[in-house]
PDB file of C-alpha atoms and ligand atoms in Angstrom:
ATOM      1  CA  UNK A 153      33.632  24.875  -4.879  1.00 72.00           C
ATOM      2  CA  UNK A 154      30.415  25.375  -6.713  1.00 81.00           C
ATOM      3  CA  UNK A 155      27.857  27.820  -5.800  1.00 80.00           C
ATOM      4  CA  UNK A 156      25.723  25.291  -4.670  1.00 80.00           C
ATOM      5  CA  UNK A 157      27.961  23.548  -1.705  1.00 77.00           C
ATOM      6  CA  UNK A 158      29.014  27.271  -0.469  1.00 76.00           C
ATOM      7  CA  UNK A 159      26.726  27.150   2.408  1.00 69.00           C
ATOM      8  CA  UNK A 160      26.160  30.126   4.842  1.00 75.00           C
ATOM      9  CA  UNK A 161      26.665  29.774   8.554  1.00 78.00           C
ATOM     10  CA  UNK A 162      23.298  28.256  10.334  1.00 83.00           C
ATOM     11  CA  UNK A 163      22.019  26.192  12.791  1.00 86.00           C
ATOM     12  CA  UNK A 164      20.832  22.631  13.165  1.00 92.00           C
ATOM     13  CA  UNK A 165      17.381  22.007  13.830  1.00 94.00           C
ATOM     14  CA  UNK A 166      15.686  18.580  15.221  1.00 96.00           C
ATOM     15  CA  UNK A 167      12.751  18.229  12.945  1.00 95.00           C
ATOM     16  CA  UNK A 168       9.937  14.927  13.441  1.00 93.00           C
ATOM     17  CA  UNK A 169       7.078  13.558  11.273  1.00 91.00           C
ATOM     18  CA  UNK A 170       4.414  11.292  13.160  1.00 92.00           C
ATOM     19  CA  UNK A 171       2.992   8.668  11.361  1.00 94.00           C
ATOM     20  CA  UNK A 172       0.101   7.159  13.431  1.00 95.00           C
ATOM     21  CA  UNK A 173      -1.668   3.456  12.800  1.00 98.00           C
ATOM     22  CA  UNK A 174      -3.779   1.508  14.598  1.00 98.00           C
ATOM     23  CA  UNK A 175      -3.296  -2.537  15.311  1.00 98.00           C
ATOM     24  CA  UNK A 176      -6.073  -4.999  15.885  1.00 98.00           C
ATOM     25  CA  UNK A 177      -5.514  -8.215  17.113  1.00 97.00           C
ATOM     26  CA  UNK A 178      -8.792  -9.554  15.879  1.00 96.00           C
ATOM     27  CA  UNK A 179     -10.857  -9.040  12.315  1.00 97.00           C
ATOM     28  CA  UNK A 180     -14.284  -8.633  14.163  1.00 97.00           C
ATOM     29  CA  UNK A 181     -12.729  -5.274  15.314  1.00 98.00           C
ATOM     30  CA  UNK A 182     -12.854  -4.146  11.709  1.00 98.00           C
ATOM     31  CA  UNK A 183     -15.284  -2.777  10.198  1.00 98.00           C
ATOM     32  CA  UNK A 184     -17.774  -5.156   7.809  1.00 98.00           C
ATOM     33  CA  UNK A 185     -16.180  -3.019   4.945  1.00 98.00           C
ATOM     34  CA  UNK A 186     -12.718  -3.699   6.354  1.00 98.00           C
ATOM     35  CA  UNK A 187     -12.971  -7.384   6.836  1.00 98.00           C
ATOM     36  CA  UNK A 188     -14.783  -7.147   2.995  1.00 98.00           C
ATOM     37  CA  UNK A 189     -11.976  -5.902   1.460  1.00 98.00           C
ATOM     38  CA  UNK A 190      -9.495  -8.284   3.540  1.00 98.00           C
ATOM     39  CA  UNK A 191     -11.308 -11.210   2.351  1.00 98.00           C
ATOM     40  CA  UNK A 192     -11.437 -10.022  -1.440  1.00 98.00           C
ATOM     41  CA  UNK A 193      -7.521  -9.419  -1.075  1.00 98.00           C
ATOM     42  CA  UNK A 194      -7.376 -13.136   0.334  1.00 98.00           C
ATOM     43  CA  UNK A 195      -8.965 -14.400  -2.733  1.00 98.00           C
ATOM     44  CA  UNK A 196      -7.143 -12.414  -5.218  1.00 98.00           C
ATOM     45  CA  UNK A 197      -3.912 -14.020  -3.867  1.00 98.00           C
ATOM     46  CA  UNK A 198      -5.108 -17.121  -5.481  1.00 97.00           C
ATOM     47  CA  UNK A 199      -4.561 -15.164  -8.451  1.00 97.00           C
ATOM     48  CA  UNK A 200      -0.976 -14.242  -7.748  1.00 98.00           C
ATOM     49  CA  UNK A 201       1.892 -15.729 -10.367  1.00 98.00           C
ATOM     50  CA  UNK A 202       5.053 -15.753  -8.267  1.00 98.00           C
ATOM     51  CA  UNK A 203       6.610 -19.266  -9.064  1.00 98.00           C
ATOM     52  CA  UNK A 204       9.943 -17.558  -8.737  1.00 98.00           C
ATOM     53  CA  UNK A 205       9.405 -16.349  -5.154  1.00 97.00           C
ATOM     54  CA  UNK A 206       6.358 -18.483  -3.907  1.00 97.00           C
ATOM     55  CA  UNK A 207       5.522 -14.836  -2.498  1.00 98.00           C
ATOM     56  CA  UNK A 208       2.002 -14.413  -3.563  1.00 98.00           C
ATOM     57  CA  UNK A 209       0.367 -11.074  -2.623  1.00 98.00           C
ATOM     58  CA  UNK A 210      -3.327  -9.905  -2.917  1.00 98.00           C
ATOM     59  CA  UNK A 211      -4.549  -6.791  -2.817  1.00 98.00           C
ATOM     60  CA  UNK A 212      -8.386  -4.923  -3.028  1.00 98.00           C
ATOM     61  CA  UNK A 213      -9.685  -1.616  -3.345  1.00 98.00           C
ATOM     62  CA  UNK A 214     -13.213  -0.039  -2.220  1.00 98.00           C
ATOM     63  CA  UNK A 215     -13.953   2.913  -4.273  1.00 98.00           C
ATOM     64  CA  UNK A 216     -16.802   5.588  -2.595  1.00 98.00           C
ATOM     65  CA  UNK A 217     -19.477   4.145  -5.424  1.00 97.00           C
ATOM     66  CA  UNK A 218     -18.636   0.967  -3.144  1.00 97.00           C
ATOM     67  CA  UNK A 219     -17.136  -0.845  -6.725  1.00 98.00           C
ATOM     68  CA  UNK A 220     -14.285  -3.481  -5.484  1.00 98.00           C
ATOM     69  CA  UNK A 221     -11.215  -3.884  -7.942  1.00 98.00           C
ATOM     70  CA  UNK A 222      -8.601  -6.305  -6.728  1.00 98.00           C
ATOM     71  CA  UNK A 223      -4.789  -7.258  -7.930  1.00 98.00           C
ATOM     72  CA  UNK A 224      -2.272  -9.871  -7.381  1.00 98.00           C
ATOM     73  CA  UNK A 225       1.208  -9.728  -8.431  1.00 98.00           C
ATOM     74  CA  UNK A 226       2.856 -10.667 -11.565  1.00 98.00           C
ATOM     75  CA  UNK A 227       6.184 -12.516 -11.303  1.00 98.00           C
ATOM     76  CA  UNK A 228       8.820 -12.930 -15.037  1.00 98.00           C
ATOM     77  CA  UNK A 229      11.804 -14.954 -15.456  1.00 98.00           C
ATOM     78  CA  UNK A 230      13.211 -11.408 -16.137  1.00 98.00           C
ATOM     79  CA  UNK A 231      13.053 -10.326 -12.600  1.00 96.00           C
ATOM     80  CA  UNK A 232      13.188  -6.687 -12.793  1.00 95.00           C
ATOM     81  CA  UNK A 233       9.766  -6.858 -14.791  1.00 96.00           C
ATOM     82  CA  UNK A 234       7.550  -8.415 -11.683  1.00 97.00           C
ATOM     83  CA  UNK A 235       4.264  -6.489 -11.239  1.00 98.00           C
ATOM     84  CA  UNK A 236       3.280  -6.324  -7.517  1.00 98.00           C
ATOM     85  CA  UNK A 237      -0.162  -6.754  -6.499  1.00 98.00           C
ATOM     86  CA  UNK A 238      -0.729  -3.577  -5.334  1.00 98.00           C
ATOM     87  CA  UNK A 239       0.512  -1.708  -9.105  1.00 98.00           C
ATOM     88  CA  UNK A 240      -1.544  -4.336 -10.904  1.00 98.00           C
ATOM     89  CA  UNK A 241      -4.493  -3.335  -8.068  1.00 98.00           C
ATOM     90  CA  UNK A 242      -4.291   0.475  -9.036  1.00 98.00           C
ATOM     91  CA  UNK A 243      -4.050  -0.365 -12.978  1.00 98.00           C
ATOM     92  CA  UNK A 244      -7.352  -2.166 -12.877  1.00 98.00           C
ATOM     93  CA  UNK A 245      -8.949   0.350 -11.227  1.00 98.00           C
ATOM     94  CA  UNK A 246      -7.343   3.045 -13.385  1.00 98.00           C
ATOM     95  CA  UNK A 247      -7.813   1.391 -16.375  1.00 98.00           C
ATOM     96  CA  UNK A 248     -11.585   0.611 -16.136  1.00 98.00           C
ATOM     97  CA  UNK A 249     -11.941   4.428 -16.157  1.00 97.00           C
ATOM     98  CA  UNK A 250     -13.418   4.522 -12.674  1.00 96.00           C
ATOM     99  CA  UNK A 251     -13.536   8.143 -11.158  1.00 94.00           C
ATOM    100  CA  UNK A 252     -15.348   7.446  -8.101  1.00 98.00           C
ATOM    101  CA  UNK A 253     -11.914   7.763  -5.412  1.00 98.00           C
ATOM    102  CA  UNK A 254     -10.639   5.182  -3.724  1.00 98.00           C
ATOM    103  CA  UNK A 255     -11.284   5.015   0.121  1.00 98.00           C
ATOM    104  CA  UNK A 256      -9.664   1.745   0.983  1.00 98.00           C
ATOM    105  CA  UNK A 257      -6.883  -0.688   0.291  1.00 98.00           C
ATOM    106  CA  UNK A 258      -5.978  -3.951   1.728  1.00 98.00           C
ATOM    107  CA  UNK A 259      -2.681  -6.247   1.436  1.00 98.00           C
ATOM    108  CA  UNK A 260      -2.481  -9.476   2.418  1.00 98.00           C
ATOM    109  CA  UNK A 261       0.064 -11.803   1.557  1.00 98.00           C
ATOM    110  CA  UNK A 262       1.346 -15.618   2.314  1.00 97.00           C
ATOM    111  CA  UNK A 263       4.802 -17.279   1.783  1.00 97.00           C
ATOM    112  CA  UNK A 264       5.888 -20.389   0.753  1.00 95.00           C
ATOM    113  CA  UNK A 265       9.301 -20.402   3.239  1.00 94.00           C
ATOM    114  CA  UNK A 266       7.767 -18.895   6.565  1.00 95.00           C
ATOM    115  CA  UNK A 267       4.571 -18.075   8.233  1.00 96.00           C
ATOM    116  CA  UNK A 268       3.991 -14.390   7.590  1.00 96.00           C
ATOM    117  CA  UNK A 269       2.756 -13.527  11.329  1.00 97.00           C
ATOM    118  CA  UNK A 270       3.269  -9.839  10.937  1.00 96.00           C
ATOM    119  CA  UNK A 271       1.030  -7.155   8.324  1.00 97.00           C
ATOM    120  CA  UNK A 272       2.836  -6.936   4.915  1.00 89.00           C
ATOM    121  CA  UNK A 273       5.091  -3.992   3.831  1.00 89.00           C
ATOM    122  CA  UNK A 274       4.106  -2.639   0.717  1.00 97.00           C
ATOM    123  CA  UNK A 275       7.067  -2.202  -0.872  1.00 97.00           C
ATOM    124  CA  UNK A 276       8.684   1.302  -1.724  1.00 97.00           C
ATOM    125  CA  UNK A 277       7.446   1.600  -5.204  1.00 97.00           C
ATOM    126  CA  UNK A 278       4.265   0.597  -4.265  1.00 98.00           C
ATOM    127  CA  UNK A 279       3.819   3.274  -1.871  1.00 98.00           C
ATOM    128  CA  UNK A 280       4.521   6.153  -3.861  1.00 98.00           C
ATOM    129  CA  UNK A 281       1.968   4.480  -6.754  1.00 98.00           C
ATOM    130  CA  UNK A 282      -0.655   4.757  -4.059  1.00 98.00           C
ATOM    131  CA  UNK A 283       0.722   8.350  -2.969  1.00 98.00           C
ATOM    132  CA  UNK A 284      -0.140   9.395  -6.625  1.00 98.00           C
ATOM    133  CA  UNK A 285      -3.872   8.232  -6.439  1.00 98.00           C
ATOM    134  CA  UNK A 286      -3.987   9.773  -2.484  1.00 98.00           C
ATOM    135  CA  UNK A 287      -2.706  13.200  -4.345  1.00 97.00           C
ATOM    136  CA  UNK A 288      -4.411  13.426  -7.170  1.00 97.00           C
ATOM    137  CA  UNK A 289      -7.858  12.396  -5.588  1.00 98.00           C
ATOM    138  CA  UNK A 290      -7.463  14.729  -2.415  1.00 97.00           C
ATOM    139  CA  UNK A 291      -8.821  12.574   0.045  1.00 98.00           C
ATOM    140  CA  UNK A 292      -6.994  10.077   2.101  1.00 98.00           C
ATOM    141  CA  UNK A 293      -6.773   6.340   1.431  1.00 98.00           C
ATOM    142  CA  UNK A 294      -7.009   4.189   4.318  1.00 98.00           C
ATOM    143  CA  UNK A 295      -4.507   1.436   4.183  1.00 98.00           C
ATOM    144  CA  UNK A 296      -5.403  -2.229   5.726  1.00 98.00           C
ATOM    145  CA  UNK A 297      -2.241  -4.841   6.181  1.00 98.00           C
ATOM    146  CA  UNK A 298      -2.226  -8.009   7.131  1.00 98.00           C
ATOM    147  CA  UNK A 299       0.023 -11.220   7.190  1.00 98.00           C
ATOM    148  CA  UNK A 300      -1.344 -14.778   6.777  1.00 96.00           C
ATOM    149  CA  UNK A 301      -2.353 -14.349  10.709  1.00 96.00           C
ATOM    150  CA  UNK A 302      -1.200 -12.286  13.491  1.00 97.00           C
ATOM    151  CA  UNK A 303      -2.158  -8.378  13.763  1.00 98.00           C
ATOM    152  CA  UNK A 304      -3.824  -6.567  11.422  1.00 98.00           C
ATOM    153  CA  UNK A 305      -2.546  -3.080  10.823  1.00 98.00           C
ATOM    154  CA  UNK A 306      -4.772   0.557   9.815  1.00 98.00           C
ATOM    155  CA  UNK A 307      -3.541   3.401   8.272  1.00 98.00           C
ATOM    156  CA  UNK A 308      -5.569   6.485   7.935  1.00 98.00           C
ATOM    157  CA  UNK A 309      -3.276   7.883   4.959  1.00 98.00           C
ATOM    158  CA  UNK A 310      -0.746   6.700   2.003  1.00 98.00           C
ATOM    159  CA  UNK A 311       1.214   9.452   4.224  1.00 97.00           C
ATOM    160  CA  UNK A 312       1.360   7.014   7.107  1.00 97.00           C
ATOM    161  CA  UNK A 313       3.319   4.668   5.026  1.00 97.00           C
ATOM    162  CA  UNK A 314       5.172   7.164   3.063  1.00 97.00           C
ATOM    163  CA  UNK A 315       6.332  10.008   4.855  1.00 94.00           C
ATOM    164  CA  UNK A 316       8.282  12.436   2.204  1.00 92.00           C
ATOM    165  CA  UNK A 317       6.317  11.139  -0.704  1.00 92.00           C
ATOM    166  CA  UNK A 318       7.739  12.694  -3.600  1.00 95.00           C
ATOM    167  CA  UNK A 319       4.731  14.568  -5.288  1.00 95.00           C
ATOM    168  CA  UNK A 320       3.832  16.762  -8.890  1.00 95.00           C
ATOM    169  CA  UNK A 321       3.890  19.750  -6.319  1.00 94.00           C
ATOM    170  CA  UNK A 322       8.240  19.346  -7.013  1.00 95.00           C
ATOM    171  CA  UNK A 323       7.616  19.126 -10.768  1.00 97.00           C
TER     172      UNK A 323
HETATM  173  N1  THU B 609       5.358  -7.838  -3.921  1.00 57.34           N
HETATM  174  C1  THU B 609       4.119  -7.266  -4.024  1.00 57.34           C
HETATM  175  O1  THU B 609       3.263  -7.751  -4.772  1.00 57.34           O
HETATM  176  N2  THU B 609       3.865  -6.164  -3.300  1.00 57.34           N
HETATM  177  C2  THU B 609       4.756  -5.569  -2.464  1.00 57.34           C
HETATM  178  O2  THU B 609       4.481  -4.506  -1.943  1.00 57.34           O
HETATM  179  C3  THU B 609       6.031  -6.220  -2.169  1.00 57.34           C
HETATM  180  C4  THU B 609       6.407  -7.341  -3.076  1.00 57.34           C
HETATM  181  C5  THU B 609       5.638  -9.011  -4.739  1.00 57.34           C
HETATM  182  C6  THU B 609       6.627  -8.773  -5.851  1.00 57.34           C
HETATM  183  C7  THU B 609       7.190 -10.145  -6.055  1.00 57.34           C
HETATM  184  O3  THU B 609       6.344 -10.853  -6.966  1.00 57.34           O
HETATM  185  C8  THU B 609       7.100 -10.802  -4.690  1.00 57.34           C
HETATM  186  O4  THU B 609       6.184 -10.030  -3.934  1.00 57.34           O
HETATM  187  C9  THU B 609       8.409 -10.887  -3.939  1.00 57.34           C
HETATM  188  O5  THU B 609       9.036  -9.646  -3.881  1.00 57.34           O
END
């Protein structure tokens, strides 16, 4: 057996990460920023091209300069290739050269086959794109999820969503 898989005796220990949000049940217990950026998300949505999932997804962005850059996602006939709303969010903003950091994101989303009831999940790959702008800023982006009605969920971190981000710091 290789060197690596020759492990030394040791012992087991329980490890645990807490990730902490907070749930409204109502948008007038947001903030007037929060419900802002909620309602610019809404509208992007309109934007969204998804005739191959009728999933359409909107997302916004307040930087500290108070500048609001939205996104929607981007479907192909080439699956693989979709752009979700929250990448094509975060290359606006990149792209327009902005360096004022970003200090709030919402999703919202709305489905053609089902009432979405419950916040949106951004996915996976969405997460760690946000992780990168969390790290490389150094200040933590609070993340605001909602469905087309139901709760609305509050993250104080990227970190919240993504526990074990994979970061430059392994590079
Ligand atoms: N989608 C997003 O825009 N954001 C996510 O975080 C999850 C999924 C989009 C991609 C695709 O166009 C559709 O939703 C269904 O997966």
């Amino acid at each position: 057996m290789s060197d690596f898989c020759n492990y030394s005796a040791g012992f087991m220990i329980d490890k645990n990460i807490t990730i902490s949000f907070k749930q409204y049940d109502s948008l007038d217990e947001l903030t007037a920023e929060q419900r802002k950026l909620l309602d610019e998300a809404y509208k992007a949505m309109s934007n969204a091209y998804a005739p191959y999932s009728n999933f359409h997804v909107g997302a916004s962005l307040m930087d500290q300069d108070g500048n609001i850059f939205i996104g929607a996602n981007m479907e192909n006939a080439a699956f693989p290739m979709c752009i979700c709303a929250e990448g094509s969010l975060l290359a606006s903003y990149s792209s327009s050269g902005a360096k004022s950091p970003i200090v709030q994101v919402a999703v919202t989303a709305s489905s053609a086959n089902q009432l979405l009831d419950s916040p949106v999940a951004p996915c996976g790959a969405c997460r760690q794109m946000l992780s990168e702008f969390e790290n490389k800023q150094g200040s933590p982006i609070t993340i605001i999820l909602k469905g087309s009605s139901g709760p609305i969920h509050v993250m104080n971190s990227v970190k919240d969503i993504l526990p074990f981000g994979f970061s430059s710091e392994s590079l």
